XYZ file of C-alpha atoms in Angstrom:
477
model
C 29.480 -16.324 13.913
C 25.586 -17.016 14.756
C 25.194 -20.828 15.797
C 22.013 -22.150 17.165
C 21.983 -26.076 18.939
C 18.895 -26.384 20.096
C 15.131 -26.393 18.288
C 11.916 -24.811 19.164
C 9.795 -27.541 19.923
C 7.071 -27.466 22.999
C 7.821 -23.766 23.991
C 11.056 -25.038 25.119
C 14.815 -25.063 23.261
C 15.427 -29.063 22.901
C 18.146 -31.140 21.606
C 17.855 -32.000 17.907
C 17.790 -35.785 17.566
C 20.283 -36.053 14.693
C 23.782 -35.030 14.141
C 23.278 -33.181 11.089
C 23.841 -29.229 10.811
C 22.470 -26.033 8.081
C 25.788 -23.827 7.356
C 24.065 -20.269 6.579
C 26.559 -18.986 3.843
C 26.487 -14.860 3.161
C 26.173 -14.225 -0.506
C 28.599 -11.729 -0.463
C 31.635 -13.183 1.403
C 30.722 -16.632 0.817
C 31.878 -17.485 4.376
C 29.518 -19.438 6.824
C 27.805 -16.535 8.943
C 25.403 -19.316 10.386
C 25.455 -22.842 11.681
C 21.624 -24.330 13.394
C 20.823 -28.452 13.514
C 19.582 -29.708 10.205
C 16.093 -30.945 11.409
C 14.505 -34.538 10.475
C 11.526 -36.261 10.189
C 11.885 -37.401 13.796
C 12.119 -34.132 14.643
C 8.846 -33.085 12.909
C 7.412 -35.535 14.474
C 7.613 -34.226 17.495
C 7.038 -31.285 16.530
C 3.739 -31.706 15.183
C 3.214 -33.798 18.421
C 3.767 -30.808 20.669
C 0.742 -28.623 17.986
C -1.363 -31.908 18.460
C -0.940 -31.787 21.844
C -1.547 -28.184 22.324
C -4.106 -27.654 19.974
C -6.706 -30.538 21.715
C -5.713 -29.775 25.262
C -4.260 -26.787 25.536
C -5.912 -23.276 26.634
C -4.978 -21.393 22.788
C -8.056 -22.549 20.808
C -10.108 -22.517 23.496
C -9.819 -18.797 24.561
C -11.492 -15.339 22.489
C -10.287 -14.407 19.346
C -10.385 -11.236 21.107
C -7.700 -13.106 24.149
C -5.424 -13.966 21.315
C -5.499 -11.512 19.600
C -4.330 -9.220 22.621
C -1.432 -12.043 22.838
C -0.370 -11.025 19.422
C -0.393 -7.624 20.127
C 2.023 -8.404 22.656
C 4.175 -10.525 20.393
C 3.960 -7.131 17.772
C 4.803 -4.902 20.469
C 7.951 -7.133 20.950
C 9.040 -7.002 17.294
C 8.604 -3.392 16.502
C 11.789 -3.274 19.368
C 13.689 -5.762 17.389
C 12.701 -4.870 13.931
C 16.361 -3.075 13.042
C 18.119 -6.353 14.434
C 15.894 -8.573 12.030
C 16.399 -6.447 9.107
C 20.126 -6.605 10.206
C 19.680 -10.674 10.153
C 17.756 -11.767 6.998
C 20.455 -9.613 5.267
C 23.369 -11.067 6.810
C 22.190 -14.541 5.538
C 20.111 -13.895 2.578
C 21.893 -11.068 0.650
C 19.002 -8.382 0.649
C 20.325 -4.832 0.537
C 19.849 -3.321 3.930
C 17.414 -0.540 2.790
C 15.036 -2.607 1.841
C 15.240 -5.389 5.077
C 14.714 -1.979 6.927
C 12.121 -0.467 4.591
C 10.209 -4.395 3.228
C 11.973 -7.323 5.228
C 11.318 -6.313 8.837
C 8.359 -3.852 9.056
C 6.115 -5.767 7.184
C 5.845 -8.605 8.936
C 5.317 -6.176 12.000
C 2.725 -4.281 10.055
C 1.127 -8.273 9.754
C 0.721 -8.504 13.001
C -0.553 -5.127 14.094
C -3.068 -6.030 11.378
C -4.254 -9.363 12.244
C -3.912 -8.289 16.037
C -6.607 -5.554 15.356
C -8.689 -7.449 13.430
C -9.267 -10.622 16.218
C -10.729 -7.799 18.254
C -13.713 -7.406 16.250
C -14.263 -10.618 13.871
C -17.245 -11.734 13.812
C -17.308 -15.434 14.872
C -20.198 -16.318 15.401
C -24.130 -14.959 13.627
C -27.057 -16.266 13.672
C -29.300 -16.550 10.490
C -32.845 -17.459 9.223
C -33.486 -21.226 9.513
C -36.890 -23.725 8.328
C -37.516 -25.041 11.999
C -35.606 -21.815 13.797
C -32.891 -19.932 13.963
C -29.258 -21.161 12.881
C -25.662 -20.331 14.692
C -23.095 -20.462 11.916
C -19.551 -20.642 13.940
C -15.936 -20.149 13.539
C -13.647 -22.309 14.462
C -10.139 -22.573 14.175
C -8.675 -25.770 11.259
C -6.474 -27.311 13.469
C -2.476 -27.622 13.229
C -0.812 -25.937 10.122
C 2.437 -26.733 8.596
C 3.828 -23.548 7.155
C 6.758 -24.004 4.861
C 7.847 -20.728 3.655
C 10.880 -19.751 1.326
C 14.501 -17.646 1.255
C 12.985 -14.984 -0.656
C 11.330 -12.887 2.232
C 11.506 -14.806 5.060
C 9.967 -13.229 7.793
C 7.338 -12.003 5.419
C 6.109 -14.902 4.767
C 5.746 -16.946 7.984
C 4.257 -13.728 9.770
C 1.919 -13.661 6.612
C 1.056 -17.813 7.097
C 1.296 -17.756 11.080
C 0.035 -13.805 13.076
C -3.556 -15.119 10.775
C -3.412 -18.052 11.744
C -2.478 -17.650 15.808
C -5.361 -14.779 15.953
C -7.698 -17.812 14.782
C -6.497 -20.164 17.355
C -4.334 -22.887 15.309
C -1.296 -24.350 16.171
C 1.607 -23.776 13.925
C 4.871 -25.797 12.957
C 7.336 -23.499 10.864
C 9.973 -24.993 8.547
C 12.223 -21.602 7.550
C 14.332 -22.575 4.453
C 17.321 -24.025 5.201
C 19.041 -20.645 3.194
C 17.465 -18.651 6.113
C 17.078 -20.537 9.225
C 18.480 -17.221 11.578
C 15.779 -14.662 11.475
C 13.333 -17.623 12.828
C 15.175 -18.117 15.948
C 15.077 -14.609 16.795
C 11.437 -14.906 15.990
C 11.511 -17.986 18.555
C 12.569 -15.852 21.253
C 10.253 -12.654 20.644
C 7.341 -16.067 20.667
C 8.642 -17.239 23.798
C 8.800 -13.627 25.500
C 5.041 -12.647 24.646
C 4.013 -16.060 26.623
C 2.160 -17.401 23.821
C 1.648 -21.132 25.149
C 3.473 -24.049 24.811
C 3.673 -25.836 21.634
C 1.456 -23.347 20.400
C 4.161 -22.409 17.833
C 7.148 -24.832 16.540
C 9.873 -24.111 14.082
C 12.540 -25.895 12.787
C 14.821 -25.128 10.527
C 15.262 -28.304 7.688
C 15.569 -28.858 4.259
C 13.597 -31.090 1.622
C 12.785 -34.758 3.127
C 12.157 -33.403 6.201
C 9.359 -30.079 5.222
C 7.689 -33.371 2.888
C 7.253 -35.640 6.201
C 6.100 -32.943 7.839
C 3.043 -31.712 4.622
C 3.027 -35.419 4.665
C 1.909 -35.914 8.326
C -1.504 -37.036 9.641
C -1.526 -35.022 12.673
C -1.400 -31.889 10.473
C -4.755 -30.145 9.269
C -3.313 -27.871 6.600
C -0.509 -26.847 5.047
C 0.359 -22.918 4.022
C 3.159 -23.145 1.093
C 5.388 -20.440 -1.009
C 7.570 -21.483 -3.119
C 8.064 -22.709 -6.443
C 4.976 -24.021 -8.353
C 6.758 -27.625 -8.889
C 7.054 -27.633 -5.198
C 3.141 -26.513 -5.130
C 2.598 -28.991 -6.996
C 3.993 -31.814 -5.069
C 2.585 -30.606 -1.906
C -0.884 -30.432 -4.017
C -0.831 -33.633 -4.339
C 0.017 -34.635 -0.642
C -3.025 -33.407 0.591
C -4.804 -33.900 -1.930
C -4.461 -37.338 -1.241
C -5.048 -36.933 2.503
C -8.247 -34.642 2.015
C -6.044 -31.644 3.373
C -6.281 -28.299 3.044
C -4.087 -26.388 1.647
C -2.827 -22.438 0.820
C -0.269 -22.544 -2.183
C 1.277 -19.113 -3.184
C 3.872 -19.596 -5.620
C 5.662 -18.391 -9.435
C 5.269 -15.157 -10.822
C 5.990 -13.500 -14.458
C 4.325 -10.247 -14.015
C 3.912 -7.494 -16.460
C 4.570 -4.196 -16.194
C 1.906 -2.325 -18.745
C 4.218 1.182 -19.721
C 1.146 3.427 -21.265
C 1.473 5.739 -23.503
C 0.676 9.075 -21.670
C 2.726 7.713 -18.237
C 6.030 10.108 -17.162
C 8.695 8.152 -17.516
C 11.080 9.964 -15.218
C 9.007 10.127 -12.095
C 7.233 5.879 -13.457
C 10.742 4.461 -13.037
C 11.189 5.929 -9.257
C 8.823 3.359 -8.310
C 9.097 0.776 -10.956
C 12.526 0.678 -10.049
C 11.426 -1.788 -6.698
C 8.609 -3.003 -8.267
C 10.501 -4.849 -10.849
C 14.204 -5.525 -9.453
C 13.361 -5.118 -5.018
C 15.132 -7.850 -2.688
C 17.524 -7.828 -6.689
C 14.707 -9.422 -8.206
C 14.098 -12.553 -6.074
C 10.258 -11.606 -5.417
C 8.057 -13.578 -6.563
C 5.387 -10.673 -7.935
C 8.267 -8.873 -10.155
C 7.596 -6.832 -12.746
C 10.607 -8.584 -15.060
C 8.278 -7.889 -18.253
C 8.259 -4.613 -18.986
C 5.183 -4.172 -21.726
C 5.496 -1.189 -24.016
C 4.102 0.693 -26.836
C 5.775 -0.090 -30.453
C 5.063 4.196 -30.614
C 7.687 4.883 -27.275
C 9.427 1.337 -27.317
C 13.167 2.950 -27.478
C 12.531 5.775 -25.001
C 11.251 2.897 -22.806
C 14.266 1.094 -23.219
C 16.408 3.707 -22.457
C 14.397 5.061 -19.316
C 14.335 0.996 -18.260
C 17.868 1.155 -18.770
C 19.203 4.266 -16.631
C 17.252 3.175 -13.859
C 19.243 -0.005 -13.630
C 22.520 1.198 -14.460
C 21.270 3.921 -11.057
C 21.561 1.126 -9.729
C 25.119 -0.245 -7.081
C 25.780 -3.892 -7.166
C 27.478 -4.469 -4.295
C 27.709 -5.239 -0.394
C 24.087 -5.435 0.663
C 24.893 -3.899 4.471
C 26.008 -0.859 2.493
C 22.514 1.597 2.306
C 24.186 3.254 -0.849
C 23.486 -0.753 -2.535
C 20.407 -1.461 -4.828
C 21.560 -4.544 -6.661
C 22.769 -7.627 -3.950
C 24.050 -11.221 -4.551
C 21.874 -13.996 -5.586
C 20.908 -16.482 -2.559
C 23.545 -19.111 -3.421
C 25.519 -20.241 -6.338
C 22.802 -22.139 -7.460
C 20.651 -19.056 -7.817
C 23.597 -17.517 -9.360
C 24.255 -19.982 -11.859
C 20.574 -20.168 -12.253
C 20.009 -15.754 -13.288
C 23.157 -16.315 -15.389
C 21.480 -19.296 -17.806
C 18.806 -17.516 -18.303
C 20.822 -14.515 -20.318
C 22.195 -16.602 -21.882
C 19.077 -18.000 -22.583
C 17.831 -14.483 -23.819
C 21.110 -13.928 -25.911
C 20.352 -17.383 -27.487
C 16.885 -16.532 -28.322
C 18.567 -12.994 -29.928
C 17.188 -10.712 -27.735
C 19.792 -8.258 -26.420
C 21.113 -7.247 -23.513
C 21.274 -2.982 -23.313
C 22.488 -3.136 -19.368
C 23.987 -6.351 -17.827
C 24.798 -9.258 -19.623
C 27.493 -12.416 -18.441
C 30.288 -10.306 -17.294
C 30.334 -10.549 -13.123
C 29.874 -7.578 -10.945
C 32.493 -9.077 -8.342
C 35.070 -11.884 -8.501
C 33.683 -12.635 -5.179
C 30.412 -12.982 -3.983
C 27.419 -14.344 -6.027
C 26.362 -11.578 -8.145
C 25.266 -11.373 -11.268
C 24.847 -8.389 -13.745
C 21.462 -6.671 -13.658
C 20.300 -7.391 -17.303
C 17.865 -5.138 -19.432
C 17.266 -6.551 -23.038
C 15.524 -5.211 -25.435
C 14.257 -6.643 -28.436
C 12.763 -9.432 -25.929
C 9.244 -11.199 -27.413
C 6.111 -12.754 -25.593
C 6.963 -16.495 -27.071
C 10.527 -16.161 -25.321
C 12.012 -18.549 -22.632
C 13.203 -15.232 -20.362
C 9.330 -14.082 -21.029
C 7.984 -17.045 -20.376
C 10.162 -18.717 -17.341
C 10.446 -17.355 -13.302
C 14.047 -16.434 -13.480
C 13.774 -14.691 -9.495
C 16.485 -12.317 -10.779
C 16.897 -8.568 -12.071
C 16.850 -10.066 -15.259
C 13.910 -7.725 -16.991
C 12.941 -8.370 -20.655
C 11.789 -4.984 -22.627
C 8.340 -6.637 -25.199
C 6.700 -4.398 -27.622
C 2.743 -4.298 -27.978
C 0.292 -2.694 -30.693
C -2.353 -1.142 -28.903
C -3.718 -1.650 -24.597
C -5.993 -4.360 -26.334
C -1.951 -6.452 -27.354
C -0.797 -4.863 -24.183
C -3.611 -6.952 -21.928
C -3.363 -9.656 -24.421
C 0.803 -9.864 -23.895
C 0.621 -9.452 -19.624
C -2.532 -12.190 -20.036
C -0.101 -14.731 -22.190
C 1.147 -16.464 -19.492
C 1.038 -19.591 -17.310
C 1.022 -17.667 -14.322
C -1.125 -14.999 -12.557
C 0.371 -13.223 -9.458
C 1.003 -9.897 -9.940
C 0.874 -6.973 -12.306
C 0.949 -3.565 -12.601
C 0.208 -0.481 -14.707
C 1.808 2.748 -15.877
C 0.254 5.878 -16.442
C -1.414 9.491 -16.235
C -5.423 8.746 -16.285
C -6.090 6.484 -12.375
C -9.430 6.087 -14.312
C -7.569 3.714 -17.712
C -5.607 2.398 -15.655
C -8.220 0.568 -13.819
C -9.494 0.069 -16.599
C -6.750 -1.680 -17.394
C -6.584 -3.693 -14.220
C -9.665 -5.004 -14.428
C -8.912 -7.176 -17.543
C -5.389 -8.623 -16.074
C -6.687 -12.387 -14.853
C -3.847 -11.370 -12.044
C -4.964 -11.635 -7.762
C -3.027 -8.349 -7.393
C -2.426 -5.438 -9.040
C -0.899 -2.074 -9.032
C -1.842 1.598 -10.643
C 1.392 3.603 -10.837
C 2.961 1.044 -7.902
C 2.730 -2.288 -6.486
C 1.784 -2.975 -3.028
C 0.780 -5.576 -0.636
C -1.919 -4.521 1.904
C -2.651 -6.032 4.793
C -5.714 -5.448 4.934
C -6.421 -7.428 1.112
C -6.328 -10.824 -0.335
C -2.804 -11.855 -1.283
C -2.811 -14.807 -3.629
C -2.841 -15.655 -7.281
C -4.418 -17.228 -10.668
C -3.837 -19.179 -12.255
C -0.040 -21.283 -11.895
C -0.007 -18.626 -9.262
C -1.731 -20.776 -6.916
C -4.703 -21.511 -4.770
C -6.562 -19.668 -2.067
C -5.876 -16.588 -0.949
C -3.483 -15.180 1.990
C -3.465 -11.566 4.061
C -6.942 -9.805 4.807
C -9.754 -11.629 6.430
C -9.897 -13.657 3.942
C -6.652 -14.690 5.092
C -8.362 -15.014 9.025
C -10.614 -16.995 7.245
C -8.105 -19.574 5.921
C -7.880 -20.812 9.172
C -10.913 -21.102 10.177
C -13.425 -24.035 9.331
C -17.511 -23.470 9.565
C -20.041 -25.265 11.539
C -23.434 -25.197 10.755
C -25.559 -25.090 14.448
C -29.690 -25.105 13.894
C -31.997 -25.780 16.755
C -36.062 -25.809 17.165
C -37.572 -22.643 18.212
């Protein structure tokens, strides 16, 4: 069992203020596999104080961006050497299939470190503009102390989507991992220390909701970067609005995959299986609404059903596993409740249903619903599990209308033999990330959502700018 008795604050391992602990339970075995301290508001106060001291008086914000980028590059080298270990820890703590952990959970955070290290070497911090009475210098400065509050589903990805640009920008950070997945953050803390990042620049305190809200509300926090549910995002936005505190919110999704009639279904299913069921469906960008024309509806249902049947459900440490368990018992119950809701609404499960695939572990049967409509709850609400609804459309305009008829706007895809036709549809669907015949989150490109899917953007130069304040300095002559 992986056991930790301390918190990472001020560049050192320190004793927690309280005596509470968080048990990390394997979703596969339902056994305790780790234990860490449960951070308290007092621990958050100490972490914020360390970050504040490091920002106000430490060397990090006063280094050049290129100097900080060199340190982040050193962190990337250390991360690269330990990414296999990181993948195994994430699979252990949250049940992600090991193939996905090795393909994305560990490599993508490494890619973000490498991207921002490279960007920081050349990113313009100052520029000269013409003014009325003389030149104006436009300068970019770090926003300050950042609270990074992250979920359990892709823990390192979401930490790094915030931490990498914040570090390059010159900010200091308090990371609050989710209580379900604190173990990977301890490995990251070891890497931060080894990389020589100055004391207090990165602080990590795993905790529950009460301590998390205390962190978000702390007057010495200048910016909140949050990924999680839309309900929690609204609460954080209210707190930040009251305090006039900057925030970036990446929230829920209910993305639509539009299958056009010219799509080669046999080749598309390989990519769609990742786009719709990555991380056992526990992904905000998952393509869980499959839109098929009435002309090919039955054919698409059969293809999607065959795709799901070809993904074995079982031990997440087995490379052959396609679908692992849900992260927690409450998540298993939630997904099964939605399957029951879909049946009650009149949709037909052509694969899966309410039967449990295994007696032990928080598993659900991956389920494909036919006969679904976009008005059903299974088509409108984020389930966060391996549940797909195949919805018919009349023509392309109707497909775009259905794709847009949702409170969310995070991601989407179109599947077609005609790339230009796909680009035309991509321009008409109101989402922040879109793919033609694939779904990718690129470090170089902004990621975020429209509508209830969030505020602001992460990744790309836009993600770095989110951690910078702009200052104009005018001078005479």
